[in-house]
Coordinates of C-alpha atoms in Angstrom, one line a residue:
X287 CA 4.8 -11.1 6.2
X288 CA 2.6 -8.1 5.7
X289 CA -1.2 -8.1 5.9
X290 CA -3.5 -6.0 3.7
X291 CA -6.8 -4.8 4.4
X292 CA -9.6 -7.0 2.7
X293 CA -10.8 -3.5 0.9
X294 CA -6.8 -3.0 -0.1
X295 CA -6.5 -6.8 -1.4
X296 CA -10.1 -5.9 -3.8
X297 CA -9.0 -2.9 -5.0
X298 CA -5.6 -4.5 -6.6
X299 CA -7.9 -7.4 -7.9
X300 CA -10.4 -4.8 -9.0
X301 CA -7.5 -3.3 -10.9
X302 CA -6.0 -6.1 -12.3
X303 CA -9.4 -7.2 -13.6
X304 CA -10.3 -4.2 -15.3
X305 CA -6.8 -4.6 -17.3
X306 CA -7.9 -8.0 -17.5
X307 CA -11.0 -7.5 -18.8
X308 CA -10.2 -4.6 -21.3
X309 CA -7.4 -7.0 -22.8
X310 CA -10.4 -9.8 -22.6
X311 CA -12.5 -7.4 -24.9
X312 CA -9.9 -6.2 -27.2
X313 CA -9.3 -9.8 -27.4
X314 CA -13.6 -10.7 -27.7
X315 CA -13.6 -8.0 -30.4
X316 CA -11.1 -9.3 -32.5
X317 CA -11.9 -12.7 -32.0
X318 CA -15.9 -11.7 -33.2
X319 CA -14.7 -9.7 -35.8
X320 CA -13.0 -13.1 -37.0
X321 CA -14.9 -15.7 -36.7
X322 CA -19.0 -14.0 -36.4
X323 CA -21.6 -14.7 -34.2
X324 CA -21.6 -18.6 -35.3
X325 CA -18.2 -19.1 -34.7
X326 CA -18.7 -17.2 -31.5
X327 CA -21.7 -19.5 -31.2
X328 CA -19.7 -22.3 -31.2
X329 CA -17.0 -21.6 -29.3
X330 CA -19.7 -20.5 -26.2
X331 CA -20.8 -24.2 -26.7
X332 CA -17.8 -26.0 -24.8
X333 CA -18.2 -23.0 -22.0
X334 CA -20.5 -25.0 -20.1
X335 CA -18.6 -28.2 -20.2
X336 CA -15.4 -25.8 -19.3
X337 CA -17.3 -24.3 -16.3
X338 CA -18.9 -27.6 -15.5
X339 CA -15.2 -28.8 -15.1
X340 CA -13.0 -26.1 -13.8
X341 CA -15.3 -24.3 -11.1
X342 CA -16.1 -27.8 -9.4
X343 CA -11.9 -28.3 -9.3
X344 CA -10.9 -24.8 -8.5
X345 CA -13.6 -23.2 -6.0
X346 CA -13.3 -25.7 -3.5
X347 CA -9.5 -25.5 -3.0
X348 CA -9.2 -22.4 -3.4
X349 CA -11.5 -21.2 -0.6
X350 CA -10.8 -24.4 1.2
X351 CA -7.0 -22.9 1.2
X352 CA -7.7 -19.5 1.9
X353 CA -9.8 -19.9 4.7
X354 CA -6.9 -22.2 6.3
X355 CA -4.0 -20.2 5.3
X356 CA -6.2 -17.2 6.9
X357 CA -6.9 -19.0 10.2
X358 CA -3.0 -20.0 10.9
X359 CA -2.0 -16.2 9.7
X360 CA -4.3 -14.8 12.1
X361 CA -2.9 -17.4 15.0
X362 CA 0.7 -16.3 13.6
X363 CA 1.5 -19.9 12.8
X364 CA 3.0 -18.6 9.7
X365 CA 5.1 -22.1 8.5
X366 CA 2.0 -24.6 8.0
X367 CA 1.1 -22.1 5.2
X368 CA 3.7 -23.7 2.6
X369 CA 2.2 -27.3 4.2
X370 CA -1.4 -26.6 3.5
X371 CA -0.7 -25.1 -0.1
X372 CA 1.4 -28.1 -1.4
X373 CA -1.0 -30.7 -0.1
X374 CA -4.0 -28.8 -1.7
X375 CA -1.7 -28.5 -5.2
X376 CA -1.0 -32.4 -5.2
X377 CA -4.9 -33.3 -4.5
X378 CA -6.4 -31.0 -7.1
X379 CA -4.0 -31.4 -9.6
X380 CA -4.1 -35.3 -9.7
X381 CA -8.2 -34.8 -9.5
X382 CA -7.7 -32.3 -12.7
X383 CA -5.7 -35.4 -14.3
X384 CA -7.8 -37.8 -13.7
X385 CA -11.0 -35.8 -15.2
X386 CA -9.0 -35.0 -18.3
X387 CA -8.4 -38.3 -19.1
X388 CA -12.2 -39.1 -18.2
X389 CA -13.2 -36.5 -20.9
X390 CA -10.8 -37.9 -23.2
X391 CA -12.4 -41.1 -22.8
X392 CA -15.8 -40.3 -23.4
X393 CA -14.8 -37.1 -25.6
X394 CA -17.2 -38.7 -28.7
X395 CA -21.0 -38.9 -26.8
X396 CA -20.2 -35.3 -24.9
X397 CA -19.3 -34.1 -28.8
X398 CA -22.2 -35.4 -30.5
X399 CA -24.8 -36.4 -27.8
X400 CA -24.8 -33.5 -25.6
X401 CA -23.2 -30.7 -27.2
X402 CA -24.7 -31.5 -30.6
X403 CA -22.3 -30.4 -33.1
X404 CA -19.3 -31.9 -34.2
X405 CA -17.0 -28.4 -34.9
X406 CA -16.6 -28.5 -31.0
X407 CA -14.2 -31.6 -31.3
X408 CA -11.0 -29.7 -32.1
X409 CA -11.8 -27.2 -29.1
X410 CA -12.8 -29.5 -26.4
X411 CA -9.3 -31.6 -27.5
X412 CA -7.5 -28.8 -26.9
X413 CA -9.2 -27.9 -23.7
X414 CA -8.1 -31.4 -22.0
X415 CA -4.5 -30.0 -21.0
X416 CA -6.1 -26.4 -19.2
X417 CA -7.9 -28.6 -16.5
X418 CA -4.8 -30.1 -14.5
X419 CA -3.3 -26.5 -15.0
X420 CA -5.9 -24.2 -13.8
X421 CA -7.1 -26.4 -10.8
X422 CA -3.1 -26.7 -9.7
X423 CA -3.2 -23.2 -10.4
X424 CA -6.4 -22.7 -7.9
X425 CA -4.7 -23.6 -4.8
X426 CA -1.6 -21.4 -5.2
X427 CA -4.4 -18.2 -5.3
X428 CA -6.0 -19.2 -2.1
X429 CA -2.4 -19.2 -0.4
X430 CA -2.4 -15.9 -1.6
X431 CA -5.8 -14.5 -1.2
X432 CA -5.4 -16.5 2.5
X433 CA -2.3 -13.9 3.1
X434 CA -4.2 -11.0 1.7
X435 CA -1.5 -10.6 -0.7
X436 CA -3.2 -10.7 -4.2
X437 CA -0.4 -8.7 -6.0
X438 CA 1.1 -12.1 -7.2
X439 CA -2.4 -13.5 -8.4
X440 CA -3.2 -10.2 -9.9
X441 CA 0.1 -10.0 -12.2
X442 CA -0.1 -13.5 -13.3
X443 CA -3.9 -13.1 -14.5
X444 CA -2.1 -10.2 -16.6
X445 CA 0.3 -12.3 -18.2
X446 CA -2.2 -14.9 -18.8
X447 CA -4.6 -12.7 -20.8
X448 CA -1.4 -11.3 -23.2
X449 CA -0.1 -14.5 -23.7
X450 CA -3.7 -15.0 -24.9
X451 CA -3.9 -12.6 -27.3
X452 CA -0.3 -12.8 -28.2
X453 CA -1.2 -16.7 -29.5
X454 CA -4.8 -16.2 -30.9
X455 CA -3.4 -12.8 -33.2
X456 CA -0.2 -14.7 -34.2
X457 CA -1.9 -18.2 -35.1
X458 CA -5.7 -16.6 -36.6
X459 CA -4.2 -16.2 -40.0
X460 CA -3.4 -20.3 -40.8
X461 CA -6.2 -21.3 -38.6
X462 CA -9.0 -18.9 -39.9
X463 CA -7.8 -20.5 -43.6
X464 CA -8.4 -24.4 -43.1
X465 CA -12.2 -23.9 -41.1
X466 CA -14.4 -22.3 -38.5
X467 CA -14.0 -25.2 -36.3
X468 CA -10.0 -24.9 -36.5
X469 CA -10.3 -21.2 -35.5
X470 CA -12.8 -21.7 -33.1
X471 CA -10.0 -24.3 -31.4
X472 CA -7.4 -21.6 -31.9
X473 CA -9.0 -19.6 -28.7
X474 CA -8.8 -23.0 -26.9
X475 CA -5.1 -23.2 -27.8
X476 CA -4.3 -19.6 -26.7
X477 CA -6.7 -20.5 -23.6
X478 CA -4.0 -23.4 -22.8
X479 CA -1.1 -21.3 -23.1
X480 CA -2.1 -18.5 -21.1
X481 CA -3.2 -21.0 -18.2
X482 CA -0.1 -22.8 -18.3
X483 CA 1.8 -19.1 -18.1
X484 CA -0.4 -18.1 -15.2
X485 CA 0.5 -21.0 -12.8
X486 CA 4.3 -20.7 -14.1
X487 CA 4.3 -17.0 -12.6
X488 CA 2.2 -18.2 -9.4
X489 CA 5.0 -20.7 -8.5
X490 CA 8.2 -18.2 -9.4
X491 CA 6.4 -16.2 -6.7
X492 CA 5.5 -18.6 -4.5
X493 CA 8.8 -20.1 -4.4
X494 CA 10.5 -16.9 -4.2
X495 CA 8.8 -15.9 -1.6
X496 CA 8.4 -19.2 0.9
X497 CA 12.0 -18.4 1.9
X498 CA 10.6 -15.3 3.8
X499 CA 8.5 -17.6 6.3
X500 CA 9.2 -17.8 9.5
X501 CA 10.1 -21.2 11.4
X502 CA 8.2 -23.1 13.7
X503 CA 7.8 -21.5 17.2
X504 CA 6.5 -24.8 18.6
X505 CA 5.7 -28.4 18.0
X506 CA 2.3 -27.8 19.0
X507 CA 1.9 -25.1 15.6
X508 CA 2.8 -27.8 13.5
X509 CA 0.1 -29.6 11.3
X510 CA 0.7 -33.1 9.9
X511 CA -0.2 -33.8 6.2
X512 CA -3.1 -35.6 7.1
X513 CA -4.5 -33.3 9.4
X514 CA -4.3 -30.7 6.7
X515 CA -5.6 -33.2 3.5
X516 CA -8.9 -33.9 6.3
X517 CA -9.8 -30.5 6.5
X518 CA -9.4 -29.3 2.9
X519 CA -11.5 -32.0 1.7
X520 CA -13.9 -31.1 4.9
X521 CA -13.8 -27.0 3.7
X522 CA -13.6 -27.9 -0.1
X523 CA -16.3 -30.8 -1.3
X524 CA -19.2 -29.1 -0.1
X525 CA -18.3 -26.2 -1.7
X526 CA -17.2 -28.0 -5.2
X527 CA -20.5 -30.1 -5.2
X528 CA -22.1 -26.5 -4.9
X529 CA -20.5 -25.8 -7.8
X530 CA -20.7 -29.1 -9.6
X531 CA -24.5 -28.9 -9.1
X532 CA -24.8 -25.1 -9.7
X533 CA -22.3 -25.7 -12.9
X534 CA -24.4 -29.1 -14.6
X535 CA -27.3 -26.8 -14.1
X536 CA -25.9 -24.0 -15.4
X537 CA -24.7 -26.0 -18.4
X538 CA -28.0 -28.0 -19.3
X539 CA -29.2 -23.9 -19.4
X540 CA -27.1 -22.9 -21.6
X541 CA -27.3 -26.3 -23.5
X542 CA -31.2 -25.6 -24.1
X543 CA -30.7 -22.0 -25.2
X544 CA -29.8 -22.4 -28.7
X545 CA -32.4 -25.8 -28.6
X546 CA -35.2 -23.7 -27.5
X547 CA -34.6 -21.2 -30.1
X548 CA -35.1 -23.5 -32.6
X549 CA -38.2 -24.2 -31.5
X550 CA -39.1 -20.7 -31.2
X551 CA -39.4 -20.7 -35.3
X552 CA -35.3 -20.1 -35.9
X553 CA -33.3 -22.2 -38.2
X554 CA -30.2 -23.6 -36.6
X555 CA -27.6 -21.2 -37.7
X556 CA -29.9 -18.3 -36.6
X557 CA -30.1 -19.5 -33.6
X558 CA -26.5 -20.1 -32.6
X559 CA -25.8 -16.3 -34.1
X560 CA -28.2 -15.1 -31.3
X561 CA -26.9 -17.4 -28.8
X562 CA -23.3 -16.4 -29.4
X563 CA -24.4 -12.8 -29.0
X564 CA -26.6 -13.3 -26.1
X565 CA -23.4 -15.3 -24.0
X566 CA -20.8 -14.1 -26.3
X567 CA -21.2 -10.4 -27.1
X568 CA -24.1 -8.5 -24.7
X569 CA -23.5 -11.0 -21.1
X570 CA -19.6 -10.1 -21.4
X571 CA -20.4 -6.6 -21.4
X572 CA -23.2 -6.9 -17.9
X573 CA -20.4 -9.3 -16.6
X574 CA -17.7 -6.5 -17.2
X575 CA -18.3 -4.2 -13.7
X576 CA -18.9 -7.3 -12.1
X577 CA -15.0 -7.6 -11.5
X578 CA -15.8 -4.9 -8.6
X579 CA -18.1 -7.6 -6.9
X580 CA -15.8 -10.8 -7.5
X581 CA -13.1 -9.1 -5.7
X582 CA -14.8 -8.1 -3.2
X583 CA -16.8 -12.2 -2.6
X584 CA -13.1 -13.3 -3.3
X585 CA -11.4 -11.3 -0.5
X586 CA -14.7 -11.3 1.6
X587 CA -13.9 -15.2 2.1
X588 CA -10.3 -15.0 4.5
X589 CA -11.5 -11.6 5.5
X590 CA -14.6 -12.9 7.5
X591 CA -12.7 -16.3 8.1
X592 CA -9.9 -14.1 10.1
X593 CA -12.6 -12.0 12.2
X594 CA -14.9 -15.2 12.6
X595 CA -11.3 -16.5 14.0
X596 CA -10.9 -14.0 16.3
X597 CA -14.2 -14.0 17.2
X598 CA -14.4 -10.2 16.4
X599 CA -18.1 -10.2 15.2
X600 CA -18.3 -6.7 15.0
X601 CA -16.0 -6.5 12.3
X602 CA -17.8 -9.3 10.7
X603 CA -20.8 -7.6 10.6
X604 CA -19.4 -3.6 8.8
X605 CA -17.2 -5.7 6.6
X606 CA -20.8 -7.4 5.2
X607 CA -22.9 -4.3 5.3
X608 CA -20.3 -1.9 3.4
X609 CA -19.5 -4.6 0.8
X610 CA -23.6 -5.2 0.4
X611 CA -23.9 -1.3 0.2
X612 CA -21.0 -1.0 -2.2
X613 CA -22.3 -3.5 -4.7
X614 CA -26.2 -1.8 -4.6
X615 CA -24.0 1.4 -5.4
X616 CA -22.5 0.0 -8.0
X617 CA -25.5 -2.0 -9.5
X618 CA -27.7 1.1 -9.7
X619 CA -25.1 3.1 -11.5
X620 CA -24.2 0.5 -14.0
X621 CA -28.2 0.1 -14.5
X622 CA -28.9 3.7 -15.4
X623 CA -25.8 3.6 -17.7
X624 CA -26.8 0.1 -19.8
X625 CA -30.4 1.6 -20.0
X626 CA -29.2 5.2 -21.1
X627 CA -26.2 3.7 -23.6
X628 CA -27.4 0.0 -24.5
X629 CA -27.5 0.9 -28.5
X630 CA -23.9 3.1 -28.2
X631 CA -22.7 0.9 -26.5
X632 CA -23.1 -2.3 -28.4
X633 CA -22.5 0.0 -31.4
X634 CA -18.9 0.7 -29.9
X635 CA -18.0 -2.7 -29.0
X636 CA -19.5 -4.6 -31.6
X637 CA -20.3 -2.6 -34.6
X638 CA -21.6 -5.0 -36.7
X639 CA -23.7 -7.5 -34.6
X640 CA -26.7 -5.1 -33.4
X641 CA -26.9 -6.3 -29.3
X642 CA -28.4 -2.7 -28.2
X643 CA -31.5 -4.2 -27.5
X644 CA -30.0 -7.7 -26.2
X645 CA -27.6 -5.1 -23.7
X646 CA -31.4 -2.9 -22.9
X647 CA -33.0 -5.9 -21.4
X648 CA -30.0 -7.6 -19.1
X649 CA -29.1 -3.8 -18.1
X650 CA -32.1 -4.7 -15.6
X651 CA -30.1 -7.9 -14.0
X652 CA -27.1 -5.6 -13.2
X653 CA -28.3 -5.4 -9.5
X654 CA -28.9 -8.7 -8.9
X655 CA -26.3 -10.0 -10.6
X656 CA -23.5 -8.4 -8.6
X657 CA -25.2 -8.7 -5.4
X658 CA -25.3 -12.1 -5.7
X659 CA -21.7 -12.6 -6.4
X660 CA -21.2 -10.6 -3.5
X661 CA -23.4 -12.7 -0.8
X662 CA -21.6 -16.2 -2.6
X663 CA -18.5 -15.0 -0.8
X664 CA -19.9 -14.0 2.4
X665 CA -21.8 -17.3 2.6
X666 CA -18.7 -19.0 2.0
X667 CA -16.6 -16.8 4.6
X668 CA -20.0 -17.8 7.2
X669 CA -19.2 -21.6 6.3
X670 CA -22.6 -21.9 5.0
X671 CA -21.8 -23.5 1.7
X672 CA -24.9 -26.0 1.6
X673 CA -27.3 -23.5 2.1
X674 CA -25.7 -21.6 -0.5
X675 CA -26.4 -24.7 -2.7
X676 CA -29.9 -24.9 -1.7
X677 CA -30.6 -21.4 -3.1
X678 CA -28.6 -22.1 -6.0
X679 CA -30.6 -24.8 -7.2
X680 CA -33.7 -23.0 -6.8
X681 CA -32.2 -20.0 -9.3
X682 CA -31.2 -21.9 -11.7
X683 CA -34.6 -24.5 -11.9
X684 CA -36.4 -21.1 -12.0
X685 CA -34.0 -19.8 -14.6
X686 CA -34.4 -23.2 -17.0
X687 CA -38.1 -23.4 -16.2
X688 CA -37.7 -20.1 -18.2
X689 CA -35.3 -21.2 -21.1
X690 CA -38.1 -24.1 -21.6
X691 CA -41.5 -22.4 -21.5
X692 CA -40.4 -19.2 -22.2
X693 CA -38.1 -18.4 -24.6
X694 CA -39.8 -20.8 -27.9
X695 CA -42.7 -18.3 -26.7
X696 CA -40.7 -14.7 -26.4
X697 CA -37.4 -15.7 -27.4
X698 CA -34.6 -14.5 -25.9
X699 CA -37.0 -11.8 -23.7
X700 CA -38.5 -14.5 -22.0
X701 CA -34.1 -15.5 -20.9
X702 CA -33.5 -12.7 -19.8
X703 CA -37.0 -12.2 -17.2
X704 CA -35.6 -15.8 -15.8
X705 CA -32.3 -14.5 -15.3
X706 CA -33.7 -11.6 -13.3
X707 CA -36.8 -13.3 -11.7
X708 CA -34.5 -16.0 -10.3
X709 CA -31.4 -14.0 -9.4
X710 CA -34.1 -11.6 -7.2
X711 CA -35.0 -14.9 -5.5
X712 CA -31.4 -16.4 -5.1
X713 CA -30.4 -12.5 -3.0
X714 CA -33.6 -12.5 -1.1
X715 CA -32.5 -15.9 0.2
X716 CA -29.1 -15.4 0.4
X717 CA -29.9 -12.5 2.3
X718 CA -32.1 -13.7 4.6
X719 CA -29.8 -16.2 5.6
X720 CA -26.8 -13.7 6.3
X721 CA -29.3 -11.5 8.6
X722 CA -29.9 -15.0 10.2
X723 CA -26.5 -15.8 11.0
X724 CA -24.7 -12.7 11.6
X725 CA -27.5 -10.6 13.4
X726 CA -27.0 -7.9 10.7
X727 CA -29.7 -5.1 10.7
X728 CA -30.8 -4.3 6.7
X729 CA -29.9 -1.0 6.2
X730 CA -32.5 -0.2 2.9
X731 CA -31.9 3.6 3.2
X732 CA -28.9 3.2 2.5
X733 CA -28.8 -0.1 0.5
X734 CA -31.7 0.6 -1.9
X735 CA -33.3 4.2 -1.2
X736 CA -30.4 6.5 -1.6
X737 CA -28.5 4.8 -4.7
X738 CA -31.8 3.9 -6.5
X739 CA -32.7 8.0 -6.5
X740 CA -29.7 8.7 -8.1
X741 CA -30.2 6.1 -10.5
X742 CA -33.4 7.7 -11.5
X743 CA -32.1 10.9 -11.5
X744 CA -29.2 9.7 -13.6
X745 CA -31.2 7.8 -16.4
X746 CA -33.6 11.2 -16.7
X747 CA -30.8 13.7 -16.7
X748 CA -28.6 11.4 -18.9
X749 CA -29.4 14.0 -22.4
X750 CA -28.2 16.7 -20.5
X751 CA -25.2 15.4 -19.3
X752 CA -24.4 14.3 -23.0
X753 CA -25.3 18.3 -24.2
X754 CA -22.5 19.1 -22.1
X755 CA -20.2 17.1 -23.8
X756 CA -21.8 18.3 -27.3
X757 CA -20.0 21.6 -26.7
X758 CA -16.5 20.0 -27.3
X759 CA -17.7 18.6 -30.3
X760 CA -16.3 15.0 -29.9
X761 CA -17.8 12.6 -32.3
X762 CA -17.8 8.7 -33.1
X763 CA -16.6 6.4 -30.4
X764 CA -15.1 9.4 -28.7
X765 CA -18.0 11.1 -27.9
X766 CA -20.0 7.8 -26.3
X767 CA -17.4 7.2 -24.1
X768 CA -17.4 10.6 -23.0
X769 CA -20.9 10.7 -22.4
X770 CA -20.5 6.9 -20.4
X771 CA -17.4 8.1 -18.3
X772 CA -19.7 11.7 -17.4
X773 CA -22.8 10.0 -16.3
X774 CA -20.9 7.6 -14.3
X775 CA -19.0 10.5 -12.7
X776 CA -21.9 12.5 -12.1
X777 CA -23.4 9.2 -10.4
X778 CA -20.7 8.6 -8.3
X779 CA -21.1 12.4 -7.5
X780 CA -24.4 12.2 -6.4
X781 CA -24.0 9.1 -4.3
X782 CA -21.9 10.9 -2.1
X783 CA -24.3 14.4 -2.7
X784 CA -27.4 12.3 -0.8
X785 CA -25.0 10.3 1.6
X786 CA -24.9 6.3 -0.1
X787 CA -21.7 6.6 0.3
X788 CA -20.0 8.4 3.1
X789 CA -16.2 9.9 3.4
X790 CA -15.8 9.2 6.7
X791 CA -16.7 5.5 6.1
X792 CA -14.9 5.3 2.9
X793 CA -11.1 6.6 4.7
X794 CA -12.4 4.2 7.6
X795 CA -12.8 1.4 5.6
X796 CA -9.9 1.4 3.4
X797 CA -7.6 2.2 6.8

């Protein structure tokens, strides 16, 4: 079985989810373009329930099997792999089961009580079959991201997303013509399909390739059912009731957004218009480099799990310095670019819904947004899940403090300052408890100082990287993403001109 580097295994993620994600716009564009910011509205109603659901099912496996799968690779005890992986697909599957028909159950007060509007009926329906699916489908990635091999995992997110698209584009035409609330229900049904794909190509894989594990070298390697089933439910419930409680309170905040605008003087389809392109439109876009920083927290997790293992604590320590740096590196750059490009680029992506100055104020929760994706996964790799939690919670009470007092006062201004007050609060936490743990010496010169000059540099030199382009004369959307694509080069230049990121380092990293 061959091993990857943890920087390897990010980078094919990283690449996958940028085809991913291009695909998921092409597919947000046309999707907008069909149904408008209510429908959009709508459809970003049943996210939180879908969240609420899926993340408290899926994370826990998931890193509860790749931080096993990691430990027995790294003892070469390479035939309890299969073991641990089917016992983690038969818990969380019948758990996904058994919440679907829970939801079915009481599918009329989450409808009309909670999420307030009847249109989400067709969509939440349709979501019902996803949930068994995608939490089956959770434990076959963390064998996977457990062998460093994320090739599999990164090919079936690829056929999920087309099969997506494929469904939505095919079906828009019937479902567009009998209702909003049928269309809306369309994305759930292309949701469906493309999870039921992805798992289908997991398994062909897995299957295929579980003939290539070696046997038993001793009785003493082998782990009993129950021995495994004890320790994924010790690994995975504390991190799924981190999510559980993370994900309810992340959904009652998105629940009060469209509430609170109301009360802010908006009538009610105003309101879910500029909640649809607040979470729908302008978030997507922020979220988009994030795929940089969820690879890296999702291969962080058997990376430092493998080192901690071997009690190589060195390694431990560069592996969460260089991923901290990287994702500073990136926030920076991706800050001067929303801030320089925040009308041209809304303009590009959705011409006809004005986000520019939605896409201005988040480009300031870029930093602090990717970082703490980034210290999720190392806490997770440390085993410190609950205090995790613990910061969580205060985030997100800060955050819908905010949505309550805030936004009927500023509107959606007064969101986004919660969004970036308590995601500074969540890292400085976060971070202090990595430093805590590991020993780990903050490098700010290197973190903060270096890549926040070029950021400055970058969003005052921005007009003269654009005159540049001016002399090929490129216009319309060719000429914006020229002008994005050359400031981010020119950032990425300068990053290595005043030493944030180093050649040496880089070549040692990926080797």
């Amino acid at each position: 079985m061959t091993k990857k580097s943890f920087v390897g295994s990010a980078i094919v993620l990283m690449i996958a989810g940028l085809i991913v994600r291009v695909l998921g716009f092409i597919y947000r564009i046309y999707l907008s373009n069909l149904i408008g910011a209510e429908g959009m509205g709508i459809f970003q109603l049943i996210s939180p329930v879908y969240s609420l659901i899926i993340l408290t099912l899926s994370s826990g496996i998931s890193i509860a099997v790749s931080k096993m799968v990691a430990e027995q690779t790294a003892k070469n005890n390479h035939a309890n792999l299969p073991r641990i992986t089917y016992c983690a697909l038969a818990v969380v599957a019948t758990a996904g089961l058994m919440v679907s028909i829970g939801i079915l159950i009481f599918i009329d007060p989450i409808v009309n009580i909670i999420l307030k509007d009847s249109r989400t009926y067709y969509s939440l329906i349709l979501l019902l079959p996803c949930i068994p699916v995608i939490a089956a489908a959770s434990a076959v990635k963390g064998y996977y991201y457990g062998v460093q091999d994320v090739v599999p995992t990164a090919c079936s997110q690829i056929v999920e997303q087309v099969v997506r698209i494929g469904i939505v584009m095919a079906m828009s035409g019937y479902f567009l013509n009998i209702g909003l609330e049928y269309a809306c229900a369309l994305a759930t049904v292309g949701m469906a399909i493309g999870e039921i794909s992805n798992l289908t190509v997991l398994i062909l894989i897995f299957k295929m390739r579980k003939k290539k594990i070696p046997p038993y070298k001793s009785k003493k390697d082998f782990m009993r059912k129950r021995t495994i089933l004890a320790k994924i439910v010790k690994i995975s419930v504390p991190v799924s009731f981190n999510r559980f409680i993370t994900s309810m309170m992340g959904a009652v905040e998105l629940i009060l957004i469209p509430r609170m605008l109301l009360i802010s003087g908006m009538n009610y389809q105003a309101s879910l218009a500029e909640y649809g392109k607040l979470t729908g439109m302008a978030m997507p876009l922020v979220f988009f480099p994030s795929l940089v920083t969820s690879s890296l927290a999702t291969t962080l997790v058997p990376a430092i799990s493998e080192a901690l293992s071997l009690k190589n604590f060195k390694t431990v320590n560069y592996r969460i310095s260089k991923s901290i740096q990287f994702t500073f590196i990136l926030g920076f750059i991706f800050t001067s670019i929303f801030i320089g490009f925040s009308n041209e680029i809304g303009s590009l992506i959705y011409k006809n819904e004005n986000i520019g100055d939605i896409l201005y104020l988040l480009s300031f929760t870029c930093i602090f947004i990717y970082l703490q994706q980034t210290l999720l996964g190392i806490l997770n790799g440390l085993g410190k899940q609950g205090i995790s939690l613990r910061n969580s919670i205060v985030g997100y009470i800060i955050r819908i403090l905010f949505v309550v007092y805030f936004i009927p006062a500023y509107g959606v201004k007064g969101y986004i300052a919660g969004i970036i007050v308590s995601s500074a609060c969540v890292c400085i936490l976060n971070t202090y408890t990595v430093t805590k743990m590991t020993g780990m010496v903050l490098d700010f010169r290197n973190w903060i100082l270096k890549p926040g000059i070029v950021c400055i540099v970058i969003i005052f030199v921005d007009k003269y990287i654009n005159s540049f382009f001016n002399i090929f004369n490129i216009g319309g959307k060719g000429a914006v993403i020229a002008y994005i694509l050359g400031n981010a080069a020119v950032a990425f230049g300068l990053m290595f001109v005043v030493g944030a990121i180093d050649k040496e380092e880089v070549l040692k990293l990926f080797k």
